[in-house]
CSV table of C-alpha atoms and ligand atoms in Angstrom, one decimal:
chain,number,residue,atom,x,y,z
A,1,MET,CA,-44.5,-51.4,6.8
A,2,ALA,CA,-42.4,-48.7,9.8
A,3,SER,CA,-39.2,-49.6,9.3
A,4,PHE,CA,-39.9,-49.6,5.0
A,5,LEU,CA,-41.2,-45.7,4.9
A,6,SER,CA,-38.2,-45.4,7.1
A,7,TYR,CA,-35.7,-47.2,5.0
A,8,VAL,CA,-37.2,-45.5,1.8
A,9,LEU,CA,-36.7,-41.3,4.2
A,10,PHE,CA,-33.3,-42.7,4.8
A,11,LEU,CA,-32.4,-43.1,1.0
A,12,ILE,CA,-33.8,-39.8,-0.4
A,13,SER,CA,-32.3,-37.6,2.2
A,14,LEU,CA,-28.7,-39.9,1.0
A,15,PHE,CA,-29.5,-38.6,-2.3
A,16,SER,CA,-30.6,-35.4,-1.9
A,17,THR,CA,-27.9,-34.5,0.1
A,18,LEU,CA,-25.3,-36.1,-2.3
A,19,PHE,CA,-26.9,-34.5,-5.0
A,20,LEU,CA,-27.2,-31.1,-2.9
A,21,SER,CA,-23.2,-31.1,-2.2
A,22,ILE,CA,-22.6,-31.5,-5.5
A,23,ASN,CA,-24.4,-28.6,-6.9
A,24,GLY,CA,-22.2,-26.8,-4.4
A,25,VAL,CA,-26.0,-25.6,-2.5
A,26,LEU,CA,-24.1,-26.9,0.8
A,27,PRO,CA,-20.4,-25.5,2.0
A,28,ASN,CA,-18.1,-28.3,1.9
A,29,GLY,CA,-16.9,-27.4,5.5
A,30,TYR,CA,-16.8,-23.6,6.7
A,31,PHE,CA,-16.2,-22.0,2.9
A,32,SER,CA,-18.1,-22.2,1.0
A,33,GLU,CA,-16.7,-23.6,-3.3
A,34,ALA,CA,-15.2,-21.1,-5.2
A,35,LYS,CA,-17.1,-19.6,-8.4
A,36,PRO,CA,-15.7,-18.8,-11.3
A,37,ILE,CA,-16.6,-14.6,-11.9
A,38,LYS,CA,-16.8,-13.1,-16.0
A,39,ARG,CA,-16.5,-9.0,-14.6
A,40,THR,CA,-15.0,-6.3,-16.4
A,41,GLU,CA,-11.8,-4.2,-13.9
A,42,LYS,CA,-12.3,-0.9,-14.4
A,43,LEU,CA,-9.1,2.2,-14.6
A,44,SER,CA,-9.6,5.1,-12.3
A,45,HIS,CA,-8.3,8.4,-12.5
A,46,LEU,CA,-8.0,10.6,-9.0
A,47,HIS,CA,-7.1,13.2,-8.9
A,48,PHE,CA,-6.0,15.3,-5.3
A,49,TYR,CA,-4.3,17.2,-3.6
A,50,PHE,CA,-3.3,16.1,0.1
A,51,HIS,CA,-2.6,19.3,3.2
A,52,ASP,CA,-0.2,18.0,5.7
A,53,ILE,CA,-0.6,20.9,8.7
A,54,LEU,CA,1.4,20.1,11.6
A,55,SER,CA,2.0,23.7,12.3
A,56,GLY,CA,-1.4,25.9,14.3
A,57,LYS,CA,-3.9,24.8,17.1
A,58,THR,CA,-5.6,22.5,15.3
A,59,PRO,CA,-3.0,20.3,13.2
A,60,SER,CA,-3.5,17.5,10.8
A,61,ALA,CA,-0.8,15.6,11.2
A,62,VAL,CA,0.3,15.2,15.1
A,63,LYS,CA,4.1,13.7,16.0
A,64,ILE,CA,3.7,10.3,18.3
A,65,ILE,CA,6.4,8.9,18.1
A,66,SER,CA,9.8,10.7,18.0
A,67,SER,CA,14.1,9.1,17.2
A,68,PRO,CA,15.2,8.1,19.3
A,69,PRO,CA,18.9,9.9,20.8
A,70,LYS,CA,20.2,5.9,19.7
A,71,ALA,CA,19.1,6.1,16.3
A,72,LYS,CA,22.1,7.4,14.7
A,73,SER,CA,20.7,8.5,11.1
A,74,ALA,CA,22.1,11.7,8.4
A,75,THR,CA,19.1,13.5,8.9
A,76,GLY,CA,18.5,12.8,12.6
A,77,LEU,CA,14.5,11.5,12.2
A,78,PHE,CA,14.8,7.7,11.9
A,79,GLY,CA,11.8,6.6,13.6
A,80,THR,CA,9.9,9.6,14.0
A,81,THR,CA,6.4,9.1,13.2
A,82,PHE,CA,3.1,10.8,12.4
A,83,MET,CA,-0.3,10.3,12.2
A,84,THR,CA,-2.6,12.3,10.4
A,85,ASP,CA,-6.5,12.8,9.4
A,86,ASP,CA,-5.6,15.3,6.4
A,87,ALA,CA,-8.4,16.8,4.8
A,88,LEU,CA,-7.8,15.4,0.0
A,89,THR,CA,-9.3,18.8,-1.9
A,90,VAL,CA,-10.7,18.9,-5.0
A,91,GLY,CA,-7.9,22.4,-5.4
A,92,GLN,CA,-4.7,23.0,-4.1
A,93,GLU,CA,-5.3,25.6,-2.4
A,94,PRO,CA,-6.7,25.0,1.6
A,95,THR,CA,-9.7,27.0,1.2
A,96,SER,CA,-10.5,24.4,-2.2
A,97,LYS,CA,-14.0,21.7,-1.4
A,98,ILE,CA,-13.1,18.1,0.9
A,99,VAL,CA,-13.8,15.2,-0.1
A,100,GLY,CA,-11.7,12.7,1.2
A,101,ARG,CA,-9.5,11.8,4.1
A,102,ALA,CA,-5.6,10.6,4.1
A,103,GLN,CA,-5.3,8.6,7.8
A,104,GLY,CA,-2.9,7.0,8.9
A,105,PHE,CA,0.5,7.5,9.6
A,106,TYR,CA,4.1,8.2,7.8
A,107,SER,CA,8.1,6.9,9.6
A,108,ALA,CA,11.4,8.2,9.1
A,109,ALA,CA,12.1,5.0,7.7
A,110,SER,CA,15.7,4.9,6.3
A,111,GLN,CA,18.8,6.1,8.2
A,112,SER,CA,20.6,7.8,5.8
A,113,ASP,CA,17.7,9.9,3.8
A,114,VAL,CA,14.7,11.6,4.0
A,115,SER,CA,12.6,8.2,3.3
A,116,PHE,CA,8.8,7.5,4.4
A,117,LEU,CA,7.1,4.3,5.2
A,118,MET,CA,3.4,6.0,4.0
A,119,VAL,CA,0.6,3.7,6.2
A,120,MET,CA,-2.5,5.3,4.6
A,121,ASN,CA,-6.1,5.0,3.8
A,122,TYR,CA,-7.4,8.2,2.0
A,123,VAL,CA,-11.1,7.5,2.6
A,124,PHE,CA,-13.5,9.8,-0.6
A,125,THR,CA,-16.3,11.9,1.6
A,126,GLU,CA,-18.1,13.6,-1.7
A,127,GLY,CA,-20.1,12.3,-4.5
A,128,LYS,CA,-20.5,8.2,-5.4
A,129,TYR,CA,-16.7,7.2,-4.2
A,130,ASN,CA,-17.9,8.9,-0.3
A,131,GLY,CA,-17.6,6.5,2.0
A,132,SER,CA,-15.1,4.3,-0.1
A,133,THR,CA,-11.2,4.0,1.0
A,134,ILE,CA,-7.5,3.1,-0.6
A,135,SER,CA,-5.2,1.5,1.0
A,136,ILE,CA,-1.5,3.7,1.1
A,137,LEU,CA,1.1,1.5,1.0
A,138,GLY,CA,4.7,2.9,0.3
A,139,ARG,CA,7.9,4.0,1.0
A,140,ASN,CA,8.3,8.1,-0.1
A,141,PRO,CA,11.6,10.0,-0.6
A,142,VAL,CA,9.7,13.3,0.4
A,143,LEU,CA,12.6,15.8,-1.9
A,144,ASP,CA,11.4,13.7,-4.8
A,145,ASP,CA,9.9,15.8,-7.7
A,146,VAL,CA,7.7,12.6,-7.6
A,147,ARG,CA,7.3,9.7,-6.1
A,148,GLU,CA,5.2,6.6,-6.5
A,149,MET,CA,3.8,4.8,-4.5
A,150,PRO,CA,1.5,1.0,-4.5
A,151,ILE,CA,-1.8,0.7,-3.4
A,152,VAL,CA,-2.7,-2.3,-1.8
A,153,GLY,CA,-6.5,-2.6,-1.5
A,154,GLY,CA,-9.3,-0.9,-1.7
A,155,SER,CA,-13.2,-1.0,0.4
A,156,GLY,CA,-16.6,0.0,-1.2
A,157,LEU,CA,-16.1,1.0,-4.7
A,158,PHE,CA,-12.1,0.1,-4.2
A,159,ARG,CA,-12.8,-3.2,-3.2
A,160,PHE,CA,-10.0,-5.4,-5.1
A,161,ALA,CA,-8.2,-2.5,-5.4
A,162,ARG,CA,-4.5,-2.1,-6.8
A,163,GLY,CA,-2.6,0.9,-8.2
A,164,TYR,CA,-0.4,3.1,-8.1
A,165,ALA,CA,-0.4,6.5,-6.3
A,166,LEU,CA,2.1,9.6,-8.6
A,167,ALA,CA,3.0,12.6,-5.2
A,168,HIS,CA,3.9,15.5,-6.2
A,169,THR,CA,4.6,18.1,-3.4
A,170,VAL,CA,4.1,21.7,-4.4
A,171,TRP,CA,4.3,23.3,-1.2
A,172,PHE,CA,6.2,23.1,1.3
A,173,ASP,CA,6.8,25.4,4.4
A,174,PRO,CA,10.5,24.7,6.2
A,175,LYS,CA,9.8,26.2,9.7
A,176,THR,CA,6.7,24.6,10.6
A,177,GLY,CA,6.6,21.2,7.9
A,178,ASP,CA,3.0,22.2,6.6
A,179,ALA,CA,3.5,20.3,2.9
A,180,ILE,CA,0.2,20.7,0.0
A,181,VAL,CA,1.5,17.4,-2.1
A,182,GLU,CA,-0.7,16.1,-5.8
A,183,TYR,CA,-1.6,12.8,-5.4
A,184,ASN,CA,-2.8,11.5,-9.5
A,185,VAL,CA,-4.0,7.9,-8.4
A,186,PHE,CA,-4.6,5.2,-10.7
A,187,VAL,CA,-5.9,2.6,-9.9
A,188,LEU,CA,-7.4,-1.5,-11.0
A,189,HIS,CA,-10.8,-1.8,-9.5
A,190,TYR,CA,-14.4,-4.2,-9.9
B,1,NAG,C1,-21.2,10.2,2.4
B,1,NAG,O1,-21.7,9.0,3.4
B,1,NAG,C2,-21.9,9.6,4.4
B,1,NAG,C3,-22.7,8.0,5.6
B,1,NAG,O2,-23.7,7.7,5.1
B,1,NAG,C4,-23.1,10.8,5.0
B,1,NAG,O3,-23.8,10.9,6.2
B,1,NAG,C5,-23.1,12.1,3.8
B,1,NAG,O4,-24.3,13.0,4.3
B,1,NAG,C6,-22.4,12.0,2.6
B,1,NAG,N1,-21.9,12.6,2.2
B,1,NAG,C7,-22.9,13.2,0.9
B,1,NAG,C8,-22.0,14.3,0.2
B,1,NAG,O5,-23.1,12.7,0.2
């Protein structure tokens, strides 16, 4: 009697395991099964100004690597790297409302002109995007009027982000290297 009962229990557990596995309730190993989704992608346009301030007592961009002597380049900059925590503002003036920060680094990556490798997370600190980020990884030939850089990802409201940023320098001080850059960002996300 006891063995018949355990046989029945065994059959029940076998079939329920099979049934649940087929229905995707039990993960197959570590990964759960991929599920088809239907979601609408949005295109957002963001407009702001980036303040890259190297001068003064509290610069928001600091040189962390100088070009080594053996790095021969037309500009003398090759390899030079700056780490930034630059303000992103609504308007062009330095006193304009801050809506985010550009945290990351840029490195002189060209031996023949002034082109930077940009590795940046732009974190927004206002409104519905507060805490959301977009990640930029691109080439920035800073003397060009408009530079296009890819948005390669994001977080928060910008999960699954991809798109592009258009950067246009609106003010530059050649003595200090300080610059204000207008950004138009077009980003697809869910
Ligand atoms: C943005 O989020 C942070 C962290 O949750 C919070 O402390 C801050 O007050 C928020 N700012 C605005 C303007 O909502």
